PDB file of C-alpha atoms and ligand atoms in Angstrom:
ATOM      1  CA  UNK A   9      15.986  46.843  30.168  1.00 75.00           C
ATOM      2  CA  UNK A  10      17.124  50.387  30.879  1.00 88.00           C
ATOM      3  CA  UNK A  11      14.236  51.749  32.965  1.00 94.00           C
ATOM      4  CA  UNK A  12      15.928  55.078  33.604  1.00 95.00           C
ATOM      5  CA  UNK A  13      16.115  55.694  29.883  1.00 95.00           C
ATOM      6  CA  UNK A  14      12.373  55.147  29.445  1.00 96.00           C
ATOM      7  CA  UNK A  15      11.560  57.113  32.573  1.00 97.00           C
ATOM      8  CA  UNK A  16      13.467  60.079  31.183  1.00 97.00           C
ATOM      9  CA  UNK A  17      11.757  59.651  27.813  1.00 96.00           C
ATOM     10  CA  UNK A  18       8.331  59.663  29.469  1.00 97.00           C
ATOM     11  CA  UNK A  19       9.108  62.624  31.692  1.00 97.00           C
ATOM     12  CA  UNK A  20      10.386  64.672  28.753  1.00 97.00           C
ATOM     13  CA  UNK A  21       7.238  63.902  26.781  1.00 96.00           C
ATOM     14  CA  UNK A  22       5.102  64.785  29.805  1.00 97.00           C
ATOM     15  CA  UNK A  23       6.804  68.184  30.166  1.00 97.00           C
ATOM     16  CA  UNK A  24       6.306  68.839  26.468  1.00 96.00           C
ATOM     17  CA  UNK A  25       2.591  68.006  26.589  1.00 95.00           C
ATOM     18  CA  UNK A  26       2.057  70.116  29.700  1.00 94.00           C
ATOM     19  CA  UNK A  27       3.668  73.048  27.895  1.00 93.00           C
ATOM     20  CA  UNK A  28       1.496  72.491  24.820  1.00 90.00           C
ATOM     21  CA  UNK A  29      -1.633  72.426  26.947  1.00 88.00           C
ATOM     22  CA  UNK A  30      -0.630  75.599  28.785  1.00 89.00           C
ATOM     23  CA  UNK A  31       0.015  77.421  25.496  1.00 86.00           C
ATOM     24  CA  UNK A  32      -3.249  76.204  23.961  1.00 81.00           C
ATOM     25  CA  UNK A  33      -5.208  77.235  27.048  1.00 81.00           C
ATOM     26  CA  UNK A  34      -3.772  80.747  27.056  1.00 83.00           C
ATOM     27  CA  UNK A  35      -4.509  81.061  23.330  1.00 80.00           C
ATOM     28  CA  UNK A  36      -8.115  80.131  23.999  1.00 75.00           C
ATOM     29  CA  UNK A  37      -8.245  82.762  26.718  1.00 80.00           C
ATOM     30  CA  UNK A  38      -6.949  85.337  24.230  1.00 80.00           C
ATOM     31  CA  UNK A  39      -9.629  84.342  21.735  1.00 75.00           C
ATOM     32  CA  UNK A  40     -12.333  84.952  24.288  1.00 73.00           C
ATOM     33  CA  UNK A  41     -11.168  88.541  24.591  1.00 75.00           C
ATOM     34  CA  UNK A  42     -11.334  89.172  20.845  1.00 72.00           C
ATOM     35  CA  UNK A  43     -14.319  91.197  19.739  1.00 69.00           C
ATOM     36  CA  UNK A  44     -16.434  89.430  17.154  1.00 66.00           C
ATOM     37  CA  UNK A  45     -17.945  91.615  14.451  1.00 68.00           C
ATOM     38  CA  UNK A  46     -19.897  89.307  12.196  1.00 70.00           C
ATOM     39  CA  UNK A  47     -21.211  85.779  12.070  1.00 72.00           C
ATOM     40  CA  UNK A  48     -18.532  84.613   9.595  1.00 73.00           C
ATOM     41  CA  UNK A  49     -15.811  85.434  12.091  1.00 74.00           C
ATOM     42  CA  UNK A  50     -17.717  83.685  14.774  1.00 72.00           C
ATOM     43  CA  UNK A  51     -18.098  80.475  12.722  1.00 76.00           C
ATOM     44  CA  UNK A  52     -14.397  80.459  11.892  1.00 76.00           C
ATOM     45  CA  UNK A  53     -13.576  80.993  15.536  1.00 74.00           C
ATOM     46  CA  UNK A  54     -15.793  78.101  16.571  1.00 77.00           C
ATOM     47  CA  UNK A  55     -14.176  75.769  14.031  1.00 77.00           C
ATOM     48  CA  UNK A  56     -10.737  76.729  15.317  1.00 76.00           C
ATOM     49  CA  UNK A  57     -11.825  76.133  18.876  1.00 77.00           C
ATOM     50  CA  UNK A  58     -13.162  72.700  18.006  1.00 78.00           C
ATOM     51  CA  UNK A  59      -9.872  71.672  16.418  1.00 76.00           C
ATOM     52  CA  UNK A  60      -7.988  72.956  19.447  1.00 79.00           C
ATOM     53  CA  UNK A  61     -10.280  71.029  21.751  1.00 82.00           C
ATOM     54  CA  UNK A  62      -9.743  67.782  19.843  1.00 84.00           C
ATOM     55  CA  UNK A  63      -5.963  68.258  19.902  1.00 83.00           C
ATOM     56  CA  UNK A  64      -6.088  69.076  23.582  1.00 85.00           C
ATOM     57  CA  UNK A  65      -8.209  66.030  24.388  1.00 89.00           C
ATOM     58  CA  UNK A  66      -5.701  63.832  22.569  1.00 90.00           C
ATOM     59  CA  UNK A  67      -2.851  65.358  24.533  1.00 93.00           C
ATOM     60  CA  UNK A  68      -4.663  64.895  27.821  1.00 93.00           C
ATOM     61  CA  UNK A  69      -5.318  61.242  26.915  1.00 94.00           C
ATOM     62  CA  UNK A  70      -1.635  60.791  26.085  1.00 95.00           C
ATOM     63  CA  UNK A  71      -0.679  62.481  29.331  1.00 96.00           C
ATOM     64  CA  UNK A  72      -2.787  59.955  31.232  1.00 96.00           C
ATOM     65  CA  UNK A  73      -1.042  57.066  29.483  1.00 96.00           C
ATOM     66  CA  UNK A  74       2.335  58.577  30.317  1.00 97.00           C
ATOM     67  CA  UNK A  75       1.362  58.904  33.997  1.00 97.00           C
ATOM     68  CA  UNK A  76       0.270  55.255  33.994  1.00 97.00           C
ATOM     69  CA  UNK A  77       3.529  54.169  32.413  1.00 97.00           C
ATOM     70  CA  UNK A  78       5.534  56.140  35.003  1.00 97.00           C
ATOM     71  CA  UNK A  79       3.537  54.453  37.745  1.00 97.00           C
ATOM     72  CA  UNK A  80       4.352  51.073  36.229  1.00 97.00           C
ATOM     73  CA  UNK A  81       8.044  51.925  36.363  1.00 97.00           C
ATOM     74  CA  UNK A  82       7.641  52.658  40.090  1.00 96.00           C
ATOM     75  CA  UNK A  83       5.921  49.310  40.633  1.00 95.00           C
ATOM     76  CA  UNK A  84       8.322  47.341  38.473  1.00 94.00           C
ATOM     77  CA  UNK A  85       5.603  46.464  35.973  1.00 95.00           C
ATOM     78  CA  UNK A  86       6.837  48.580  33.103  1.00 97.00           C
ATOM     79  CA  UNK A  87       7.099  47.078  29.633  1.00 96.00           C
ATOM     80  CA  UNK A  88       4.806  44.121  30.292  1.00 96.00           C
ATOM     81  CA  UNK A  89       1.888  43.565  27.928  1.00 97.00           C
ATOM     82  CA  UNK A  90      -1.446  44.039  29.726  1.00 96.00           C
ATOM     83  CA  UNK A  91      -3.097  41.376  27.633  1.00 96.00           C
ATOM     84  CA  UNK A  92      -0.693  38.431  27.467  1.00 97.00           C
ATOM     85  CA  UNK A  93       1.822  39.355  30.187  1.00 97.00           C
ATOM     86  CA  UNK A  94       4.780  39.065  27.817  1.00 96.00           C
ATOM     87  CA  UNK A  95       7.630  41.546  27.752  1.00 95.00           C
ATOM     88  CA  UNK A  96       7.087  44.308  25.211  1.00 96.00           C
ATOM     89  CA  UNK A  97      10.078  44.665  22.892  1.00 94.00           C
ATOM     90  CA  UNK A  98      12.344  47.587  23.883  1.00 93.00           C
ATOM     91  CA  UNK A  99      12.383  48.678  20.245  1.00 92.00           C
ATOM     92  CA  UNK A 100       8.622  49.176  20.389  1.00 94.00           C
ATOM     93  CA  UNK A 101       8.893  51.039  23.699  1.00 95.00           C
ATOM     94  CA  UNK A 102      11.418  53.400  22.160  1.00 93.00           C
ATOM     95  CA  UNK A 103       8.834  54.390  19.557  1.00 92.00           C
ATOM     96  CA  UNK A 104       5.930  54.450  22.025  1.00 93.00           C
ATOM     97  CA  UNK A 105       7.252  54.473  25.598  1.00 95.00           C
ATOM     98  CA  UNK A 106       3.765  54.221  27.101  1.00 96.00           C
ATOM     99  CA  UNK A 107       2.708  51.207  25.017  1.00 95.00           C
ATOM    100  CA  UNK A 108       0.387  48.919  26.998  1.00 95.00           C
ATOM    101  CA  UNK A 109       0.409  45.960  24.661  1.00 96.00           C
ATOM    102  CA  UNK A 110       2.955  43.974  22.702  1.00 96.00           C
ATOM    103  CA  UNK A 111       2.798  44.113  18.906  1.00 94.00           C
ATOM    104  CA  UNK A 112       0.856  40.842  18.639  1.00 95.00           C
ATOM    105  CA  UNK A 113      -1.885  41.952  21.069  1.00 96.00           C
ATOM    106  CA  UNK A 114      -1.975  45.437  19.606  1.00 95.00           C
ATOM    107  CA  UNK A 115      -2.682  44.031  16.151  1.00 95.00           C
ATOM    108  CA  UNK A 116      -5.439  41.793  17.562  1.00 95.00           C
ATOM    109  CA  UNK A 117      -7.088  44.811  19.219  1.00 93.00           C
ATOM    110  CA  UNK A 118      -6.771  46.887  16.068  1.00 93.00           C
ATOM    111  CA  UNK A 119      -8.287  44.132  13.975  1.00 93.00           C
ATOM    112  CA  UNK A 120     -11.235  43.817  16.377  1.00 91.00           C
ATOM    113  CA  UNK A 121     -11.767  47.585  16.363  1.00 88.00           C
ATOM    114  CA  UNK A 122     -11.668  47.579  12.569  1.00 83.00           C
ATOM    115  CA  UNK A 123     -14.464  45.038  12.356  1.00 69.00           C
ATOM    116  CA  UNK A 124     -16.864  47.187  14.299  1.00 57.00           C
TER     117      UNK A 124
HETATM  118 ZN1   ZN B   2       0.674  40.844  24.383  1.00 94.43          ZN
END
């Protein structure tokens, strides 16, 4: 497996997320400086902020997974399913380079989550 390829993929994605977070944070700072005239504006502003927060939380979660995957590359554990210990297919890693589970385990987890 071409580890350098996946390392590059992960690092590019990490840079992109860090940029997104920086932009979103500065936009939020700008919003704080806007003068609010009526309650309607304020409600709209709050809704926007909530959406931004959700997006940002998702990105931070993804960032964490990317960091973990990069660490695995360092330790020679990259691309191994955390549940069954099998090699994750490179094709799957190309789509999701920080995948923790192989397709079989992933579908088991998703099925269990769906039952809840
Ligand atoms: Zn597995």
